[in-house]
Coordinates of N, CA and C in Angstrom, one line a residue:
M1 N -26.1 6.3 0.7 CA -24.7 6.3 1.1 C -23.9 7.2 0.2
Q2 N -23.0 7.9 0.9 CA -22.2 8.9 0.3 C -21.2 8.2 -0.6
Q3 N -21.0 8.8 -1.8 CA -20.0 8.2 -2.7 C -18.6 8.7 -2.3
V4 N -17.7 7.8 -2.1 CA -16.3 8.1 -1.7 C -15.6 8.5 -3.0
S5 N -15.0 9.7 -2.9 CA -14.2 10.1 -4.1 C -12.8 9.5 -4.0
H6 N -12.5 8.7 -5.0 CA -11.1 8.2 -5.1 C -10.3 9.1 -6.1
M7 N -9.1 8.8 -6.2 CA -8.2 9.7 -6.9 C -8.3 9.4 -8.4
L8 N -9.3 10.0 -9.1 CA -9.3 9.9 -10.5 C -8.1 10.6 -11.1
L9 N -7.8 11.8 -10.5 CA -6.6 12.5 -10.8 C -5.8 12.5 -9.5
P10 N -4.6 12.1 -9.5 CA -3.9 11.9 -8.2 C -3.9 13.2 -7.4
D11 N -4.2 13.1 -6.1 CA -4.1 14.2 -5.2 C -2.6 14.2 -4.8
F12 N -1.9 15.0 -5.5 CA -0.4 15.0 -5.2 C -0.1 15.5 -3.8
Q13 N -0.8 16.5 -3.3 CA -0.5 16.9 -1.9 C -0.7 15.8 -0.9
L14 N -1.8 15.1 -1.0 CA -2.0 13.9 -0.1 C -0.9 12.8 -0.3
S15 N -0.7 12.5 -1.6 CA 0.3 11.5 -1.9 C 1.7 11.9 -1.4
R16 N 2.1 13.1 -1.6 CA 3.4 13.6 -1.2 C 3.5 13.5 0.4
R17 N 2.4 13.8 1.1 CA 2.4 13.7 2.5 C 2.6 12.2 3.0
I18 N 1.9 11.4 2.3 CA 1.9 9.9 2.6 C 3.3 9.3 2.4
L19 N 3.9 9.7 1.3 CA 5.1 9.0 0.8 C 6.4 9.7 1.3
S20 N 6.3 10.9 1.9 CA 7.5 11.6 2.3 C 8.0 11.1 3.7
P21 N 9.3 11.4 3.9 CA 9.8 11.1 5.3 C 9.1 11.8 6.4
D22 N 9.0 11.2 7.6 CA 8.5 11.9 8.7 C 9.3 13.1 9.0
P23 N 8.6 14.3 9.1 CA 9.3 15.6 9.3 C 10.1 15.6 10.6
R24 N 9.7 14.8 11.6 CA 10.3 14.9 12.9 C 11.6 13.9 12.9
T25 N 11.4 12.8 12.3 CA 12.5 11.8 12.4 C 13.3 11.5 11.1
G26 N 12.7 11.9 10.0 CA 13.3 11.7 8.7 C 13.1 10.3 8.2
A27 N 12.4 9.4 9.0 CA 12.2 8.1 8.5 C 11.1 8.0 7.5
L28 N 11.4 7.1 6.5 CA 10.4 6.9 5.5 C 9.3 6.0 6.0
P29 N 8.1 6.0 5.5 CA 7.0 5.2 5.9 C 7.3 3.7 5.8
V30 N 6.8 2.9 6.7 CA 6.8 1.4 6.7 C 5.6 1.0 5.8
I31 N 5.9 0.2 4.8 CA 4.9 -0.3 3.9 C 4.7 -1.8 3.9
A32 N 3.5 -2.2 4.2 CA 3.1 -3.6 4.1 C 2.5 -3.8 2.7
V33 N 3.0 -4.8 1.9 CA 2.5 -5.1 0.6 C 1.7 -6.4 0.7
V34 N 0.4 -6.3 0.6 CA -0.5 -7.4 0.7 C -0.7 -8.0 -0.7
G35 N -0.4 -9.3 -0.9 CA -0.5 -9.9 -2.2 C 0.8 -9.8 -2.9
L36 N 1.9 -9.6 -2.2 CA 3.2 -9.5 -2.9 C 3.6 -10.9 -3.4
S37 N 3.9 -11.0 -4.7 CA 4.3 -12.2 -5.3 C 5.8 -12.4 -5.3
P38 N 6.2 -13.7 -5.1 CA 7.6 -13.9 -5.2 C 8.2 -13.9 -6.7
K39 N 7.3 -13.9 -7.6 CA 7.7 -13.9 -9.0 C 8.1 -12.5 -9.5
S40 N 9.3 -12.4 -10.0 CA 9.9 -11.1 -10.3 C 9.1 -10.4 -11.4
E41 N 8.4 -11.1 -12.3 CA 7.7 -10.5 -13.4 C 6.4 -9.9 -13.0
R42 N 5.9 -10.2 -11.8 CA 4.6 -9.7 -11.4 C 4.7 -8.3 -10.9
P43 N 3.6 -7.5 -11.2 CA 3.6 -6.1 -10.8 C 3.9 -5.8 -9.3
S44 N 3.3 -6.7 -8.5 CA 3.5 -6.5 -7.0 C 5.0 -6.6 -6.7
N45 N 5.7 -7.5 -7.3 CA 7.1 -7.7 -7.0 C 7.9 -6.6 -7.6
M46 N 7.6 -6.1 -8.8 CA 8.3 -4.9 -9.4 C 8.2 -3.7 -8.5
V47 N 6.9 -3.5 -8.0 CA 6.7 -2.3 -7.2 C 7.4 -2.4 -5.8
A48 N 7.4 -3.6 -5.2 CA 8.1 -3.8 -4.0 C 9.6 -3.6 -4.1
R49 N 10.2 -4.1 -5.2 CA 11.6 -3.9 -5.5 C 11.9 -2.4 -5.6
Y50 N 11.1 -1.7 -6.3 CA 11.3 -0.3 -6.4 C 11.2 0.4 -5.1
L51 N 10.2 0.1 -4.3 CA 10.1 0.7 -2.9 C 11.3 0.4 -2.1
L52 N 11.8 -0.8 -2.1 CA 13.0 -1.2 -1.4 C 14.2 -0.4 -1.9
A53 N 14.3 -0.2 -3.2 CA 15.5 0.5 -3.7 C 15.4 2.0 -3.4
Q54 N 14.2 2.5 -3.1 CA 14.0 3.9 -2.7 C 14.2 4.1 -1.2
G55 N 14.5 3.0 -0.4 CA 14.8 3.1 1.0 C 13.6 2.8 1.9
F56 N 12.5 2.5 1.4 CA 11.3 2.2 2.2 C 11.5 0.8 2.9
K57 N 11.0 0.6 4.1 CA 10.9 -0.7 4.7 C 9.7 -1.3 4.2
V58 N 9.9 -2.5 3.5 CA 8.8 -3.2 2.9 C 8.5 -4.5 3.6
I59 N 7.3 -4.7 4.0 CA 6.9 -6.0 4.7 C 6.0 -6.8 3.8
P60 N 6.5 -7.9 3.2 CA 5.6 -8.7 2.4 C 4.5 -9.4 3.2
V61 N 3.3 -9.5 2.6 CA 2.2 -10.2 3.2 C 1.7 -11.2 2.1
N62 N 1.9 -12.4 2.4 CA 1.4 -13.5 1.4 C 1.4 -14.8 2.2
P63 N 0.3 -15.4 2.4 CA 0.2 -16.6 3.3 C 1.0 -17.8 2.7
G64 N 1.3 -17.8 1.5 CA 2.0 -18.9 0.9 C 3.5 -18.9 0.9
Q65 N 4.1 -17.8 1.5 CA 5.5 -17.6 1.4 C 6.1 -17.3 2.8
R66 N 7.4 -17.7 3.0 CA 8.1 -17.4 4.2 C 9.0 -16.1 4.1
E67 N 9.4 -15.9 2.9 CA 10.3 -14.8 2.6 C 10.1 -14.4 1.1
I68 N 10.1 -13.1 0.9 CA 10.1 -12.5 -0.5 C 11.0 -11.3 -0.5
L69 N 11.9 -11.2 -1.5 CA 12.8 -10.2 -1.7 C 13.7 -10.0 -0.5
A70 N 14.1 -11.1 0.1 CA 15.0 -11.2 1.3 C 14.4 -10.6 2.5
Q71 N 13.0 -10.4 2.5 CA 12.3 -9.9 3.7 C 11.4 -11.0 4.2
P72 N 11.3 -11.0 5.6 CA 10.4 -12.0 6.2 C 9.0 -11.7 5.7
C73 N 8.2 -12.8 5.4 CA 6.9 -12.6 4.8 C 5.9 -13.1 5.9
Y74 N 4.8 -12.4 6.0 CA 3.7 -12.7 6.9 C 2.5 -13.2 6.3
P75 N 1.7 -14.1 6.9 CA 0.5 -14.6 6.3 C -0.6 -13.7 6.2
E76 N -0.6 -12.7 7.1 CA -1.7 -11.7 7.2 C -1.2 -10.4 7.9
L77 N -1.9 -9.3 7.8 CA -1.4 -8.1 8.4 C -1.3 -8.2 9.9
A78 N -2.3 -8.9 10.5 CA -2.3 -9.0 12.0 C -1.0 -9.7 12.5
A79 N -0.4 -10.6 11.7 CA 0.8 -11.3 12.2 C 2.0 -10.4 12.2
I80 N 2.0 -9.2 11.6 CA 3.2 -8.4 11.6 C 3.6 -8.0 13.0
G81 N 2.6 -7.6 13.8 CA 2.9 -7.3 15.2 C 3.7 -6.0 15.5
R82 N 3.7 -5.1 14.5 CA 4.4 -3.8 14.7 C 3.7 -2.8 13.8
P83 N 3.9 -1.5 14.1 CA 3.2 -0.4 13.3 C 3.6 -0.5 11.8
V84 N 2.6 -0.2 11.0 CA 2.8 -0.1 9.6 C 2.1 1.2 9.2
D85 N 2.7 2.0 8.3 CA 2.2 3.3 7.9 C 1.2 3.1 6.7
I86 N 1.7 2.4 5.7 CA 0.9 2.3 4.5 C 0.7 0.8 4.2
V87 N -0.6 0.4 3.9 CA -0.9 -0.9 3.4 C -1.2 -0.8 1.9
V88 N -0.3 -1.4 1.1 CA -0.5 -1.4 -0.3 C -1.2 -2.7 -0.7
I89 N -2.3 -2.7 -1.4 CA -3.1 -3.9 -1.6 C -3.0 -4.3 -3.1
F90 N -2.5 -5.5 -3.3 CA -2.5 -6.1 -4.6 C -3.4 -7.3 -4.5
R91 N -4.7 -7.1 -4.4 CA -5.7 -8.2 -4.3 C -6.9 -7.8 -5.2
R92 N -7.7 -8.7 -5.6 CA -8.9 -8.4 -6.4 C -9.8 -7.5 -5.6
S93 N -10.5 -6.6 -6.3 CA -11.4 -5.6 -5.6 C -12.3 -6.2 -4.6
E94 N -12.9 -7.4 -4.9 CA -13.8 -8.1 -4.0 C -13.1 -8.6 -2.7
Q95 N -11.8 -8.7 -2.7 CA -11.1 -9.2 -1.5 C -10.5 -8.1 -0.6
V96 N -10.8 -6.8 -1.0 CA -10.1 -5.7 -0.4 C -10.8 -5.4 1.0
L97 N -12.1 -5.6 1.2 CA -12.7 -5.2 2.4 C -12.1 -5.9 3.6
S98 N -11.8 -7.2 3.6 CA -11.2 -7.9 4.7 C -9.8 -7.3 5.0
V99 N -9.1 -7.0 3.9 CA -7.7 -6.4 4.1 C -7.8 -5.1 4.8
V100 N -8.7 -4.3 4.4 CA -8.9 -2.9 5.0 C -9.3 -3.1 6.5
R101 N -10.1 -4.0 6.8 CA -10.5 -4.3 8.2 C -9.2 -4.6 9.0
E102 N -8.3 -5.5 8.4 CA -7.1 -5.8 9.1 C -6.2 -4.6 9.2
A103 N -6.1 -3.7 8.2 CA -5.3 -2.5 8.2 C -5.8 -1.6 9.3
I104 N -7.1 -1.5 9.5 CA -7.6 -0.6 10.6 C -7.2 -1.2 11.9
G105 N -7.3 -2.5 12.1 CA -6.9 -3.2 13.3 C -5.5 -3.1 13.6
L106 N -4.6 -3.0 12.6 CA -3.2 -2.9 12.8 C -2.8 -1.4 13.1
G107 N -3.7 -0.5 12.9 CA -3.4 0.9 13.1 C -2.7 1.6 12.0
A108 N -2.8 1.1 10.8 CA -2.2 1.7 9.6 C -2.8 3.1 9.4
K109 N -2.0 4.0 8.8 CA -2.4 5.3 8.5 C -3.1 5.5 7.1
T110 N -2.7 4.6 6.2 CA -3.1 4.7 4.8 C -3.4 3.3 4.2
V111 N -4.4 3.2 3.4 CA -4.6 2.1 2.6 C -4.4 2.5 1.1
W112 N -3.6 1.8 0.3 CA -3.3 2.2 -1.0 C -3.7 1.0 -1.9
L113 N -4.8 1.2 -2.7 CA -5.2 0.2 -3.6 C -4.6 0.4 -4.9
Q114 N -3.9 -0.6 -5.4 CA -3.1 -0.4 -6.6 C -4.0 -0.2 -7.8
E115 N -3.4 0.2 -8.9 CA -4.1 0.4 -10.2 C -5.0 -0.7 -10.5
G116 N -6.2 -0.3 -10.9 CA -7.2 -1.3 -11.3 C -8.0 -1.9 -10.1
I117 N -7.7 -1.5 -8.9 CA -8.4 -2.0 -7.7 C -9.2 -0.9 -7.1
I118 N -10.6 -1.1 -7.1 CA -11.5 -0.2 -6.6 C -12.5 -0.9 -5.7
N119 N -12.7 -0.4 -4.5 CA -13.8 -0.9 -3.6 C -14.3 0.2 -2.8
Q120 N -15.4 0.8 -3.2 CA -16.0 1.9 -2.5 C -16.3 1.6 -1.0
E121 N -16.9 0.5 -0.8 CA -17.2 0.1 0.6 C -16.0 0.1 1.5
A122 N -14.9 -0.5 1.0 CA -13.7 -0.6 1.8 C -13.1 0.8 2.0
A123 N -13.2 1.6 1.0 CA -12.7 3.0 1.1 C -13.5 3.8 2.1
A124 N -14.8 3.6 2.1 CA -15.6 4.3 3.1 C -15.3 3.9 4.5
L125 N -15.1 2.6 4.7 CA -14.8 2.0 6.0 C -13.5 2.6 6.5
A126 N -12.5 2.6 5.6 CA -11.1 3.1 6.0 C -11.2 4.6 6.3
E127 N -11.9 5.4 5.5 CA -12.0 6.8 5.8 C -12.7 7.1 7.1
A128 N -13.8 6.3 7.4 CA -14.5 6.5 8.6 C -13.6 6.1 9.8
A129 N -12.7 5.3 9.6 CA -11.7 4.9 10.7 C -10.5 5.9 10.8
G130 N -10.5 6.9 9.9 CA -9.5 7.9 9.9 C -8.3 7.6 9.1
L131 N -8.3 6.6 8.2 CA -7.2 6.3 7.3 C -7.3 7.1 6.1
A132 N -6.2 7.5 5.5 CA -6.2 8.1 4.2 C -6.4 6.9 3.2
V133 N -7.0 7.2 2.1 CA -7.3 6.1 1.1 C -6.9 6.6 -0.3
I134 N -6.2 5.8 -1.0 CA -5.9 6.1 -2.4 C -6.2 4.8 -3.1
M135 N -7.0 5.0 -4.2 CA -7.5 3.8 -5.0 C -7.1 4.0 -6.5
D136 N -6.9 2.8 -7.1 CA -6.7 2.8 -8.5 C -5.5 3.6 -9.0
R137 N -4.5 3.6 -8.2 CA -3.2 4.3 -8.5 C -2.0 3.4 -8.1
C138 N -1.0 3.4 -9.0 CA 0.2 2.6 -8.7 C 1.1 3.5 -7.8
I139 N 1.5 3.0 -6.6 CA 2.3 3.7 -5.7 C 3.7 4.1 -6.3
K140 N 4.2 3.2 -7.1 CA 5.5 3.4 -7.8 C 5.4 4.6 -8.8
T141 N 4.3 4.6 -9.6 CA 4.1 5.6 -10.6 C 3.9 7.0 -9.9
V142 N 3.1 7.0 -8.9 CA 2.8 8.3 -8.1 C 4.1 8.8 -7.5
H143 N 4.9 7.9 -6.9 CA 6.2 8.3 -6.2 C 7.1 8.9 -7.3
E144 N 7.2 8.3 -8.4 CA 8.0 8.8 -9.5 C 7.5 10.2 -10.0
A145 N 6.2 10.3 -10.2 CA 5.6 11.5 -10.7 C 5.8 12.7 -9.7
L146 N 5.8 12.4 -8.4 CA 6.1 13.4 -7.4 C 7.5 13.9 -7.4
G147 N 8.4 13.2 -8.1 CA 9.8 13.5 -8.1 C 10.5 13.1 -6.8
L148 N 10.0 12.1 -6.2 CA 10.6 11.7 -4.9 C 11.6 10.5 -5.1
S149 N 11.7 10.0 -6.3 CA 12.6 8.9 -6.5 C 14.1 9.4 -6.4
S150 N 14.9 8.5 -5.9 CA 16.3 8.8 -5.8 C 17.1 8.3 -6.9

């Protein structure tokens, strides 16, 4: 099996393309955050607050919540029922494969596994389905490093 190369050093060109506004419409990507916690001190909550402050549409995905950060919360990706550009995953590495399968089914363009989350099998599946994959990187940190923050 081919080893999937994840971003040991961020691929800034790919990250910039993923996180930039659509060149045709100017709209920022729609981001589903899987595993978003309602607790403000949790990294998922801090990252989602940052993304909202930057103007992104953030869709919380957490089966135990109805609303997080004043946004309607969905129990799973399939329940969203509308296009999502980026699926940011805050789940343990061994739980990522099922989320990636849902992201493919939803028609997402990118799966972004947060810092510390690595799953080569899930990355290979996503890439085979045509999705961009970023692993083991914080979307907030990369967005800031690209100089895209407002």
